[in-house]
mmCIF file of C-alpha atoms in Angstrom:
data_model
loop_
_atom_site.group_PDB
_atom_site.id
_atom_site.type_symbol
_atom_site.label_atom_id
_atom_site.label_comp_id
_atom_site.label_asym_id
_atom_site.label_seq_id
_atom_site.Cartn_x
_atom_site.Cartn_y
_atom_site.Cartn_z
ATOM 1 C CA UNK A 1 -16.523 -18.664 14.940
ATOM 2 C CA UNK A 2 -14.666 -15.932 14.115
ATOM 3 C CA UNK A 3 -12.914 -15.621 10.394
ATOM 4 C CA UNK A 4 -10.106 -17.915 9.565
ATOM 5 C CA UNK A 5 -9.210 -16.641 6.281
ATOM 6 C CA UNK A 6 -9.415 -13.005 4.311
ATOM 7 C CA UNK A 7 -12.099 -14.615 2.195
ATOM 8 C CA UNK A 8 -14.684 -14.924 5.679
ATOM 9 C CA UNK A 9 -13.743 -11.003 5.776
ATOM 10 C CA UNK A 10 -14.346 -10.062 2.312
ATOM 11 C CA UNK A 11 -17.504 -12.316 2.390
ATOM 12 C CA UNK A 12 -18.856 -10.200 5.109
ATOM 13 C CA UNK A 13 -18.075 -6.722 3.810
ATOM 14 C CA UNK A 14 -19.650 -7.479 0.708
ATOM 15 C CA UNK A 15 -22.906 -8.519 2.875
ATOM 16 C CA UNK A 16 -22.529 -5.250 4.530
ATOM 17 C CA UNK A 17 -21.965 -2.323 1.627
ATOM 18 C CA UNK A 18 -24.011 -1.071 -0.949
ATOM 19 C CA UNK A 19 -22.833 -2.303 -4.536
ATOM 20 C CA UNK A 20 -21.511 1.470 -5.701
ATOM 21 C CA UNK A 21 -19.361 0.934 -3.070
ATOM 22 C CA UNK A 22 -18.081 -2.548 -3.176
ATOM 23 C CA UNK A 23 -17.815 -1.960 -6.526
ATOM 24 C CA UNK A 24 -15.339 1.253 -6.204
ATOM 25 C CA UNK A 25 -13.467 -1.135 -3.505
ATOM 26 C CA UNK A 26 -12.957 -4.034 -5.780
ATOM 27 C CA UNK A 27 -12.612 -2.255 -9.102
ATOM 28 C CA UNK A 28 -9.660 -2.309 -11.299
ATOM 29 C CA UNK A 29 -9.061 -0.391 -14.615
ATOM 30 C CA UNK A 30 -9.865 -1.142 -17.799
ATOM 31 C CA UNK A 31 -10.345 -5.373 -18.287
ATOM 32 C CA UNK A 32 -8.543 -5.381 -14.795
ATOM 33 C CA UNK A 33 -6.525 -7.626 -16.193
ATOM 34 C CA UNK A 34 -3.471 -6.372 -14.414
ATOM 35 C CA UNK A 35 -5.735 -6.507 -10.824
ATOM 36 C CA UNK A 36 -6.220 -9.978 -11.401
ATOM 37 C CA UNK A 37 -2.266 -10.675 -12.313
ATOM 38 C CA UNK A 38 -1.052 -9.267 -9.104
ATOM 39 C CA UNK A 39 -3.219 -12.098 -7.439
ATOM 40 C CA UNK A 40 -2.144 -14.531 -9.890
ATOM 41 C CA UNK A 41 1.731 -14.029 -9.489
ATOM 42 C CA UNK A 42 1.767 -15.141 -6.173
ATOM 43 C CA UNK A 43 0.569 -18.518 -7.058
ATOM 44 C CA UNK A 44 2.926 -19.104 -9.705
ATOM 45 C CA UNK A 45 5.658 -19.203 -6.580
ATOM 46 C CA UNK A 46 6.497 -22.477 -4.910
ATOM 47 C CA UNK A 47 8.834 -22.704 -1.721
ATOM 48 C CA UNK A 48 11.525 -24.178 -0.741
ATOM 49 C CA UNK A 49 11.634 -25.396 2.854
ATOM 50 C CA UNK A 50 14.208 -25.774 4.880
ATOM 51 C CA UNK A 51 14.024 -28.861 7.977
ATOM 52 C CA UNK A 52 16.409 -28.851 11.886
ATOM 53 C CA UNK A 53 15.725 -25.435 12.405
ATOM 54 C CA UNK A 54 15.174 -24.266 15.740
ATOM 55 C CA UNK A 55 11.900 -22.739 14.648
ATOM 56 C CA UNK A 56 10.711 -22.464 18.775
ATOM 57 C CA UNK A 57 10.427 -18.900 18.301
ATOM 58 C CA UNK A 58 10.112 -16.769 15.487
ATOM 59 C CA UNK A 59 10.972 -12.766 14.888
ATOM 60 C CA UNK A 60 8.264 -10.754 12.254
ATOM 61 C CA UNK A 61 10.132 -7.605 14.098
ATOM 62 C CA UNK A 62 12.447 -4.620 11.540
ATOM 63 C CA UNK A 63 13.207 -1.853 11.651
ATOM 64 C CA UNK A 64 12.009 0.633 8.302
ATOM 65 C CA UNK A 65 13.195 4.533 8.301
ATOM 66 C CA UNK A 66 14.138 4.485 11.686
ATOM 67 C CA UNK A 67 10.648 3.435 13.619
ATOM 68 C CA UNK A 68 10.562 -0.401 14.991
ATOM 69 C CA UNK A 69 7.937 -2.448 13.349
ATOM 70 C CA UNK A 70 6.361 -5.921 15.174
ATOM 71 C CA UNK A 71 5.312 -7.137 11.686
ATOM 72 C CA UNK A 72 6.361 -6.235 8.292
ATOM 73 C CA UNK A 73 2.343 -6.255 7.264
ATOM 74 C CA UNK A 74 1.379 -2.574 7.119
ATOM 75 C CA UNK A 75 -1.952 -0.863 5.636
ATOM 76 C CA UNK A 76 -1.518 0.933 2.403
ATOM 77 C CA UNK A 77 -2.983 4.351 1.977
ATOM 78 C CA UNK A 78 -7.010 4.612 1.235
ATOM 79 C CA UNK A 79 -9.228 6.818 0.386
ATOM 80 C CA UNK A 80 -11.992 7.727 2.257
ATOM 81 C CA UNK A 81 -12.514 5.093 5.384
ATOM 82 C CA UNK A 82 -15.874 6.531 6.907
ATOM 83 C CA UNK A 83 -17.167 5.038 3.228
ATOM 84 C CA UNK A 84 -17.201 1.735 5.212
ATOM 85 C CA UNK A 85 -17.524 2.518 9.149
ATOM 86 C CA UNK A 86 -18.377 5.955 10.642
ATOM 87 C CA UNK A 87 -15.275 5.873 12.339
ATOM 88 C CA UNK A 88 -13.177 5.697 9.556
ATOM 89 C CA UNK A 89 -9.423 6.267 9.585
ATOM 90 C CA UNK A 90 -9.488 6.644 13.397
ATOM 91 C CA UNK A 91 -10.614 2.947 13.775
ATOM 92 C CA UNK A 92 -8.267 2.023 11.201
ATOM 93 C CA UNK A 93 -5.273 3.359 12.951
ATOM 94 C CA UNK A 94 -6.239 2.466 16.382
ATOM 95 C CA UNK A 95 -6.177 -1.104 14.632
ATOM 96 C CA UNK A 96 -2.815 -0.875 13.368
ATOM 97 C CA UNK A 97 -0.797 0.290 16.374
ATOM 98 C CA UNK A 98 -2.718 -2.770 18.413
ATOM 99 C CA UNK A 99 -1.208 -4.909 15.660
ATOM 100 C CA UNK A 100 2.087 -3.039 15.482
ATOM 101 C CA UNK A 101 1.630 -1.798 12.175
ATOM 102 C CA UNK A 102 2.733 0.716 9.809
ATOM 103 C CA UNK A 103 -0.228 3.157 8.945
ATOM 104 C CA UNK A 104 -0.211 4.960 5.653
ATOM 105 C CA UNK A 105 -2.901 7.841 5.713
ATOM 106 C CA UNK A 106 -4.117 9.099 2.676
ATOM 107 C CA UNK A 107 -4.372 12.518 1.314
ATOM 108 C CA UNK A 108 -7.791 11.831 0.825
ATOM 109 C CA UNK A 109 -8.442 10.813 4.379
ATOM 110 C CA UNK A 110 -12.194 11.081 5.942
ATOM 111 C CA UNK A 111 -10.745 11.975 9.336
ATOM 112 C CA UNK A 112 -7.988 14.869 9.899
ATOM 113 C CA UNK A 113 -4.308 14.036 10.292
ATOM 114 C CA UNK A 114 -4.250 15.570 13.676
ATOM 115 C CA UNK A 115 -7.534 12.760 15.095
ATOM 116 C CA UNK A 116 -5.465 9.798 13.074
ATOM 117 C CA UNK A 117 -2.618 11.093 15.074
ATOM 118 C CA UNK A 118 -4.162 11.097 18.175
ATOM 119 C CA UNK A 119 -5.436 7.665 17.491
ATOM 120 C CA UNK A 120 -2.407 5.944 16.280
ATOM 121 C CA UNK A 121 0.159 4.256 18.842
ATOM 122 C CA UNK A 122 2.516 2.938 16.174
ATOM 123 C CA UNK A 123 4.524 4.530 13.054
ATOM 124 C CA UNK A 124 2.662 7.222 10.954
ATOM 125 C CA UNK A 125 3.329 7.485 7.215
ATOM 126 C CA UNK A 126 1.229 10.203 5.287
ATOM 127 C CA UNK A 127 0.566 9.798 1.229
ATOM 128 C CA UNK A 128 0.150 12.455 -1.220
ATOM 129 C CA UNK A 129 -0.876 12.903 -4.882
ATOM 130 C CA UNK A 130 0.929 15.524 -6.728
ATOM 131 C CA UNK A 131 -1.563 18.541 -7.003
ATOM 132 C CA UNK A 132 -1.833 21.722 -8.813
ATOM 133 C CA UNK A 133 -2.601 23.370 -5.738
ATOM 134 C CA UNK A 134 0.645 23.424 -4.150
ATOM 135 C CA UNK A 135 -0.146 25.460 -1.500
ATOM 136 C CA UNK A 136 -2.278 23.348 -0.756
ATOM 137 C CA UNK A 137 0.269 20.306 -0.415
ATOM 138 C CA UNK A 138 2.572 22.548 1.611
ATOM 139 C CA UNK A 139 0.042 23.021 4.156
ATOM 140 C CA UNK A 140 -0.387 19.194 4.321
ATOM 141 C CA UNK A 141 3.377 19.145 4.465
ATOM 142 C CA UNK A 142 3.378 21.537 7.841
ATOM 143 C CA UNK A 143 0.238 20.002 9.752
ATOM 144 C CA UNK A 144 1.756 16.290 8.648
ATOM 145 C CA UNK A 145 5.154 17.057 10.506
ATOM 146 C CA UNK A 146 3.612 18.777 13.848
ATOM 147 C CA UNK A 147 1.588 15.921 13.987
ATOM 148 C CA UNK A 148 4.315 13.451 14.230
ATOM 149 C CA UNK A 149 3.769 11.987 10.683
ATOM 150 C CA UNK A 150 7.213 10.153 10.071
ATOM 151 C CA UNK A 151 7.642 10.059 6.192
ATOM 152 C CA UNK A 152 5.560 11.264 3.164
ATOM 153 C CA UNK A 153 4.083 9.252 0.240
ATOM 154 C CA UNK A 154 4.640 10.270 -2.962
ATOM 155 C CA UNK A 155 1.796 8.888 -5.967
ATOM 156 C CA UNK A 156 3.949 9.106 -8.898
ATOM 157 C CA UNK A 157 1.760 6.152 -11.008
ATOM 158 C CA UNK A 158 -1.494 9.064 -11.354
ATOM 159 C CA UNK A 159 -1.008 11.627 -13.357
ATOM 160 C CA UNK A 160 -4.356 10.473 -14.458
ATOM 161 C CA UNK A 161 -6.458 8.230 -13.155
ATOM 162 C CA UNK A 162 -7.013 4.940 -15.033
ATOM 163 C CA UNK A 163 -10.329 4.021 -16.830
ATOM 164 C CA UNK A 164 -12.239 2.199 -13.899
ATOM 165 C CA UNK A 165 -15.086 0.984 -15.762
ATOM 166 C CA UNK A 166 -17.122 -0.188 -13.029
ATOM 167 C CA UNK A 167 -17.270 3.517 -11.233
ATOM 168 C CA UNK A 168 -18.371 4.981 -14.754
ATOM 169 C CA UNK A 169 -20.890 2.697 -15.077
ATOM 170 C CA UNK A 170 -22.089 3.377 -11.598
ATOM 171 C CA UNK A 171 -21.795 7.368 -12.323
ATOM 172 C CA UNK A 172 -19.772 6.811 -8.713
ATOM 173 C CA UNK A 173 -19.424 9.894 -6.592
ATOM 174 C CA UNK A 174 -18.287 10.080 -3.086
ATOM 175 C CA UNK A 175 -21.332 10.757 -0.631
ATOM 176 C CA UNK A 176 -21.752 14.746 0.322
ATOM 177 C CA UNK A 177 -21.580 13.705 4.040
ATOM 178 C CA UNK A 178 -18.116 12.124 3.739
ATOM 179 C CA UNK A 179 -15.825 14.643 3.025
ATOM 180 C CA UNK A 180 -11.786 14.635 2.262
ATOM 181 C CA UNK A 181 -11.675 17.013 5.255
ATOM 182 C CA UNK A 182 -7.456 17.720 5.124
ATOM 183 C CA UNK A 183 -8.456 19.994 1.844
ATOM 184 C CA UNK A 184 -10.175 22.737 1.048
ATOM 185 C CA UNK A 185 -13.787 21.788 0.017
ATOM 186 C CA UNK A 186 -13.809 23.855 -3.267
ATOM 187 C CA UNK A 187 -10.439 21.348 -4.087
ATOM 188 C CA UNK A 188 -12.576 18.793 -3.846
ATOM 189 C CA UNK A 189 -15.916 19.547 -4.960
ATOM 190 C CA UNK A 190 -15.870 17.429 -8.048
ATOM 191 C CA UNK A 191 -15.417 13.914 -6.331
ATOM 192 C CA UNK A 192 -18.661 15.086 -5.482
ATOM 193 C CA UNK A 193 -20.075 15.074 -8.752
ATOM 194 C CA UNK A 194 -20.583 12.228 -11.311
ATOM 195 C CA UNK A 195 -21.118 12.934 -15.100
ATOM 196 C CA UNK A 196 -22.641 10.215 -17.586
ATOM 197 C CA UNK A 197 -20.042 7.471 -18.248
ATOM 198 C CA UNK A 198 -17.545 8.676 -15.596
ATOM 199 C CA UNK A 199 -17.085 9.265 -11.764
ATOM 200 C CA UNK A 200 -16.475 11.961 -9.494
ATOM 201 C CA UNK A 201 -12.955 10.320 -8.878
ATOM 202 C CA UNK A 202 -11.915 10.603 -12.246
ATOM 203 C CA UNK A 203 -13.241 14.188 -12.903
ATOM 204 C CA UNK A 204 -11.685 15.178 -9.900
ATOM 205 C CA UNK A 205 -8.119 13.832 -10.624
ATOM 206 C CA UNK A 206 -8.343 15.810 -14.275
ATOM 207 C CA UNK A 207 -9.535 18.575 -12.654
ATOM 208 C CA UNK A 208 -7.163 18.750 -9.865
ATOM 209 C CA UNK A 209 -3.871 16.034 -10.566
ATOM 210 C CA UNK A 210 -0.627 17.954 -12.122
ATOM 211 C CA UNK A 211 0.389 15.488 -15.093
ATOM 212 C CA UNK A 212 3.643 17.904 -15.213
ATOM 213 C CA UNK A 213 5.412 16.090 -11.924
ATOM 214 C CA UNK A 214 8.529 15.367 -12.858
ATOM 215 C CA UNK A 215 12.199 13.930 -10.689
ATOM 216 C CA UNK A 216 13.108 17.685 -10.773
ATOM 217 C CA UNK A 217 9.872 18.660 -8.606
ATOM 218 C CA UNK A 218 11.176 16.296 -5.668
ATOM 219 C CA UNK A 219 13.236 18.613 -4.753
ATOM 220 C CA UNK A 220 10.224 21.239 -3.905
ATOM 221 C CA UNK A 221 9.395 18.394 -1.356
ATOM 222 C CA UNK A 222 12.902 18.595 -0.055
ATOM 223 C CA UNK A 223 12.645 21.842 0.592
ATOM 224 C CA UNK A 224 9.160 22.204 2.694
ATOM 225 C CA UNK A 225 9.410 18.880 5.115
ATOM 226 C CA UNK A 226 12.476 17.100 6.547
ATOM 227 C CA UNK A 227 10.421 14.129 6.592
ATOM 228 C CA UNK A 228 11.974 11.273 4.663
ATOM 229 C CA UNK A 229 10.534 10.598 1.022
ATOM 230 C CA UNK A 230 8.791 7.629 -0.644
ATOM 231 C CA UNK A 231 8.124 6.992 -3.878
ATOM 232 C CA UNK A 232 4.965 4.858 -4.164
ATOM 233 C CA UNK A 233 4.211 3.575 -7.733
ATOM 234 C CA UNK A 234 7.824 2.481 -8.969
ATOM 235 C CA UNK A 235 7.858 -1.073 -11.074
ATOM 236 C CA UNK A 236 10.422 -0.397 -13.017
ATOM 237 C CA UNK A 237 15.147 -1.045 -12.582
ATOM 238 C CA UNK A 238 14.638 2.698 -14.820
ATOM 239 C CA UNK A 239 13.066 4.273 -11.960
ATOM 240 C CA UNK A 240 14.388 2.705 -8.949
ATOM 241 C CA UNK A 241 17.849 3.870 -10.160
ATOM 242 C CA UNK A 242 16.764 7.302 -10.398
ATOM 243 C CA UNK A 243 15.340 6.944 -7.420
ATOM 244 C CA UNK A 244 17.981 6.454 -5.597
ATOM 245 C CA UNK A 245 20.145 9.121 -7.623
ATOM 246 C CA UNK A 246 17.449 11.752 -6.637
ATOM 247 C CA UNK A 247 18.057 10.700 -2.795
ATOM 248 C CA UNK A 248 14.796 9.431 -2.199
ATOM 249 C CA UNK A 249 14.473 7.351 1.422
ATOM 250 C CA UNK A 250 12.234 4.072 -0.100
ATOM 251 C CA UNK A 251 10.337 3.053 -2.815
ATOM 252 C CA UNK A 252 6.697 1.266 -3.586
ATOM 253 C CA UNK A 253 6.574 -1.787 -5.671
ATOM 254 C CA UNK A 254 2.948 -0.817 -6.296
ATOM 255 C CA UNK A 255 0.266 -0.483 -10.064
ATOM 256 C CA UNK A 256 -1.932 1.208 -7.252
ATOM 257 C CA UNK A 257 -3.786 -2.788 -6.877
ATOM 258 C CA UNK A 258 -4.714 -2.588 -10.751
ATOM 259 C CA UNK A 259 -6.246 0.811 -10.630
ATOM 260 C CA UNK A 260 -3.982 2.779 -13.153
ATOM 261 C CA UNK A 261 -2.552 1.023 -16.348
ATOM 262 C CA UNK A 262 -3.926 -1.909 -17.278
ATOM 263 C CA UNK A 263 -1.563 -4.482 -18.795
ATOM 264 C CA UNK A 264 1.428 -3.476 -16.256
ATOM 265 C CA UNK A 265 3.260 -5.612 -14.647
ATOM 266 C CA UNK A 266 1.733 -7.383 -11.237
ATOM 267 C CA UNK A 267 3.915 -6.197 -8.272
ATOM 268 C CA UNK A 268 5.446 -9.598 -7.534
ATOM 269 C CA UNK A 269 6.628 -9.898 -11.110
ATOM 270 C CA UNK A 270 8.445 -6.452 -10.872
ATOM 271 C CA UNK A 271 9.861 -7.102 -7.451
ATOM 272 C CA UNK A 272 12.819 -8.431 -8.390
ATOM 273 C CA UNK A 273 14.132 -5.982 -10.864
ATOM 274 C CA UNK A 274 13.559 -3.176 -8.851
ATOM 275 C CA UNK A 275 15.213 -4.673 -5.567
ATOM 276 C CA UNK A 276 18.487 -5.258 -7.964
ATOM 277 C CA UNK A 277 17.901 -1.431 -9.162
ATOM 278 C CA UNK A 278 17.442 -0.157 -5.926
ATOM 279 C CA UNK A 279 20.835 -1.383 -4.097
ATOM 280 C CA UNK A 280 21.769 -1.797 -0.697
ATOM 281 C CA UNK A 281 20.850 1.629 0.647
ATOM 282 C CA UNK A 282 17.246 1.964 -1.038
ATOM 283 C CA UNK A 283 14.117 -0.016 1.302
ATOM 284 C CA UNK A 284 12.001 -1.372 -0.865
ATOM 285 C CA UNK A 285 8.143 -2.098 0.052
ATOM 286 C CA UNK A 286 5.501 -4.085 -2.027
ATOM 287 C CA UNK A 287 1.866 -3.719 -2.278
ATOM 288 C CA UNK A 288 -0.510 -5.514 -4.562
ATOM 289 C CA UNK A 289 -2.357 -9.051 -4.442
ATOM 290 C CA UNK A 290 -0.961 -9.883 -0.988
ATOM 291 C CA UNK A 291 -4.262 -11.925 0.706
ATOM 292 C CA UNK A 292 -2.250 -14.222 2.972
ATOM 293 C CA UNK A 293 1.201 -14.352 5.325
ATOM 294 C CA UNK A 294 2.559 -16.611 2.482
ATOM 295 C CA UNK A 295 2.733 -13.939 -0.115
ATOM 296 C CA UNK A 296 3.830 -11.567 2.676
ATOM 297 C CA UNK A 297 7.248 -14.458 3.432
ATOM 298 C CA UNK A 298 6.842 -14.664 -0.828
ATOM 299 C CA UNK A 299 7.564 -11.027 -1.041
ATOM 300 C CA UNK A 300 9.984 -10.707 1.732
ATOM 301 C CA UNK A 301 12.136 -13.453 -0.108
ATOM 302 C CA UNK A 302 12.159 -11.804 -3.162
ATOM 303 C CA UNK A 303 13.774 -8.412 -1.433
ATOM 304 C CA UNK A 304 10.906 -6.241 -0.652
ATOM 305 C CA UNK A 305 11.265 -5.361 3.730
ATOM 306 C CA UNK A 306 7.787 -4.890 3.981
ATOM 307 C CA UNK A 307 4.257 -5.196 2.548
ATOM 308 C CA UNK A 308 0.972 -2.925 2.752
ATOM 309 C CA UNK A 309 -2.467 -4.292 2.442
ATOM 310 C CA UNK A 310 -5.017 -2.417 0.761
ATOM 311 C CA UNK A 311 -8.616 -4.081 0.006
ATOM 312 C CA UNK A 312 -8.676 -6.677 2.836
ATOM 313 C CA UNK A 313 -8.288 -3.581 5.540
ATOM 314 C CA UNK A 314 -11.351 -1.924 3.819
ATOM 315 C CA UNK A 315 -12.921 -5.149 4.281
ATOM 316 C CA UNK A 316 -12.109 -5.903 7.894
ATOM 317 C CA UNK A 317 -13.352 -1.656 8.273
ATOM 318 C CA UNK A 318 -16.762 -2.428 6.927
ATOM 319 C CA UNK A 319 -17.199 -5.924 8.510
ATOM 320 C CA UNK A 320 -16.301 -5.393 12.270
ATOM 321 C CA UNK A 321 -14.674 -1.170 12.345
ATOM 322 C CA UNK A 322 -11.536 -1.055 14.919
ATOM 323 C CA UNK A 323 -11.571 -5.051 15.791
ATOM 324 C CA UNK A 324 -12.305 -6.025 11.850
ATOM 325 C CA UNK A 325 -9.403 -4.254 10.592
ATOM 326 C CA UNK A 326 -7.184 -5.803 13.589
ATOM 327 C CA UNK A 327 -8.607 -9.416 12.634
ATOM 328 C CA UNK A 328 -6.932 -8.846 9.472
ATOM 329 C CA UNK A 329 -3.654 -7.920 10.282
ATOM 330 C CA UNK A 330 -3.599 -10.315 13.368
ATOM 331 C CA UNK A 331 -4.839 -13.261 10.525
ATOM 332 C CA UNK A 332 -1.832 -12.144 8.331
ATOM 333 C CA UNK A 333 0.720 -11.821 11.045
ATOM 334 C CA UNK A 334 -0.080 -15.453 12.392
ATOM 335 C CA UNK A 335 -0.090 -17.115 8.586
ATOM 336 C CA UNK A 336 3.371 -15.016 8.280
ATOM 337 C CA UNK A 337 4.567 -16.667 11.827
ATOM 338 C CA UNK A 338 3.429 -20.540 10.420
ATOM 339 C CA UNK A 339 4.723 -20.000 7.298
ATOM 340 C CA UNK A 340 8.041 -18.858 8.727
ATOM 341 C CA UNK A 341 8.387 -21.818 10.982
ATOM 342 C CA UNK A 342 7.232 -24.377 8.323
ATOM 343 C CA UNK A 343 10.134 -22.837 5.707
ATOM 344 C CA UNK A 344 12.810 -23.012 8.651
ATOM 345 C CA UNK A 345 13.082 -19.256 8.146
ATOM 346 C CA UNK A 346 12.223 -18.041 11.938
ATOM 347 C CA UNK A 347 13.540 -14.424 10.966
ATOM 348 C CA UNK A 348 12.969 -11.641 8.417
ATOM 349 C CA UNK A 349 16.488 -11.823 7.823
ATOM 350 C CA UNK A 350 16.356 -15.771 7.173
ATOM 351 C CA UNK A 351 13.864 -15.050 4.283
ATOM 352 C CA UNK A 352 16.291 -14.955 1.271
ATOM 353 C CA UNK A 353 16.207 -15.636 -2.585
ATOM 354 C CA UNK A 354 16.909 -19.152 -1.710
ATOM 355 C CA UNK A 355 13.370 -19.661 -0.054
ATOM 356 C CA UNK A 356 11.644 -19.432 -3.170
ATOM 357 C CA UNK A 357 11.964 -22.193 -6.211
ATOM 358 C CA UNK A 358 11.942 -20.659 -9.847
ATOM 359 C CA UNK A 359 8.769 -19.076 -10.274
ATOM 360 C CA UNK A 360 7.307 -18.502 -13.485
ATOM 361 C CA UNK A 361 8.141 -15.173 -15.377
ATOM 362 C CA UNK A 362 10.976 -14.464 -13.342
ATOM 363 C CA UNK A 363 13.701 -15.452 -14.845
ATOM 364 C CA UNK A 364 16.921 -16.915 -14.301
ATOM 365 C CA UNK A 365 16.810 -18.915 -10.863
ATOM 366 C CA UNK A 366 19.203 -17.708 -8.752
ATOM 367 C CA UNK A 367 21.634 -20.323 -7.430
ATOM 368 C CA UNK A 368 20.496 -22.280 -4.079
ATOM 369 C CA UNK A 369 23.219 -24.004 -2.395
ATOM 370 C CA UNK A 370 24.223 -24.633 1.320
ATOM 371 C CA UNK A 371 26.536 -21.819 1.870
ATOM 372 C CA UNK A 372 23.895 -19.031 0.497
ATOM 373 C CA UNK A 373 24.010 -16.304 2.652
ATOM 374 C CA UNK A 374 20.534 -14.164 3.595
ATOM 375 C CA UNK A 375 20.786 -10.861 2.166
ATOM 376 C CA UNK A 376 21.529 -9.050 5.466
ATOM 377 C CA UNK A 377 20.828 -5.449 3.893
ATOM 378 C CA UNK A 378 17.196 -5.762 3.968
ATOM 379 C CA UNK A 379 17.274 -5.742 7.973
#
């Protein structure tokens, strides 16, 4: 039997890696308090469903930045893929266009843009850290757009990494044979390298992160790509507003899945306040906690117009490659589709405030009454 839930997957990847690994995978920062809180949120939310809908077919389809999306479930940008399946990011995108999902490469991929490229069949996003190289990003900038990379990524939660106490502990360093291969090698050479109490991920990021980024560099991006930009790392109305002011194309509900500050808010929580922030014009996108097609319809409710899984692709990468990383997004798009027929929601666009009851730490409810619209700007 194959899995049923995320759990089977997760219980099988952890079968299949060595503990360094899982470890890095699963870790959060500090008492990872804040990694379990973005789980936690989504269980303080109760919905409200709606009954004499024609629910005989239901839509997941949108369309985000201009590209049409099957499914609003699309993989966040990882590290490192061949960690957990030789393959790596080529698997992982070949999985996501069979699912007709968004793919987020990282910066740090294990496979070059140009072979994710090849291997992708749907939308192409590509993530970047702020470095003090920035030749270096330019030339990322240059091969990302021939390649047919549709928007850029920016980090703007790191300009540090957080205290990740399990990868000090394990003096984590990334393997010699898998390699950020999109960089120059002497860029990266300290992942490589673990002293006592830390990791090479952390003495890399002080060695090679520019803590000086600030709303006035954006327009250095601006300048170098005409790919739209995406701010990935925003839980605050503060930011989102100067977000949009600074023209940016979407923002990230994201505390990098309880990797950076410990004690921030959990995604969910923050939702809210940053789609009011935002406005009409901004797409917003949530990451964070999201382990079933519940917490996707949860998210959509609450104004995000699309979610990206992190972990649980790692997960399905390590368990099965290509078809492990599919089972997950194909398990997530057909709890989505149930849940959406069970709420009397059968569209994207059906998924409103109103779906969701008062959920704790949120607030004031908003008012649910028969003539409440659905906010039609998300779609």
């Amino acid at each position: 039997m194959g899995p049923l839930e995320l759990a089977d997957v997760e219980r099988a990847a952890r079968a299949r890696l060595p503990a360094e690994i899982w470890d890095f995978v699963q870790g959060g920062s500090g008492a990872e308090r804040t990694l379990a809180a973005n789980r936690a949120q989504f269980d303080h939310c109760r919905l409200r469903p709606r009954t004499l809908v024609d629910v005989s077919g239901t839509d997941q389809g949108l369309t985000l930045l201009g590209s049409r999306l099957r499914t609003p479930i699309g993989v966040a940008p990882m590290a490192y893929h061949q960690l957990f399946h030789p393959e790596g990011e080529v698997a992982t995108a070949r999985a996501a266009g069979r699912e007709g999902a968004l793919l987020v490469a990282g910066i740090f991929a294990s496979r070059t843009l140009e072979s994710i490229a090849e291997a992708a069949t749907g939308p192409l996003w590509l993530q970047l850290y702020w470095l003090r190289r920035r030749d270096a990003l330019a030339a990322l900038l240059e091969r990302a757009e021939a390649a047919g990379f549709r928007a850029l990524v920016l980090t703007v939660d790191a300009p540090r990494i957080g205290r990740r106490l399990r990868d000090a502990r394990n003096g984590f360093a990334v393997p010699a044979h898998i390699r950020a291969v999109n960089l120059d090698q002497a860029l990266m050479a300290a992942s490589h390298r673990a002293g006592e109490g830390s990791s090479g991920i952390a003495d890399h990021a002080r060695e090679q992160f520019d803590p000086t980024l600030t709303w006035a560099d954006l327009s250095w991006l601006r300048e170098r790509s005409k790919l739209p930009i995406v701010l990935k790392g925003i839980l605050t109305a503060e930011d989102a507003r100067l977000a949009a002011e600074h023209g940016v194309d979407a923002v990230v509900v994201s505390n990098h899945g309880g990797r950076q500050l410990d004690g921030a808010l959990a995604t969910l929580a923050a939702l809210p306040e940053v789609v009011a922030a935002a406005g009409p014009n901004l797409p917003v996108l949530l990451d964070g906690g999201v382990r079933t097609g519940t917490d996707v319809a949860l998210a959509i409710a609450l104004g995000a117009r699309a979610v990206l899984i992190g972990r649980p692709v790692l997960w399905g990468l390590a368990a099965d490659g290509e078809d492990g990383v599919a089972r997950v997004l194909g398990l997530l798009q057909a709890e989505l589709d149930d849940t959406m027929a069970l709420l009397g929601r059968p569209r994207l666009a059906d998924l409103d405030h109103t779906a969701v009851a008062r959920p704790t730490g949120f607030g004031p409810a908003a008012p649910a009454t028969a003539t409440s619209a659905p906010d039609r700007r998300r779609h």
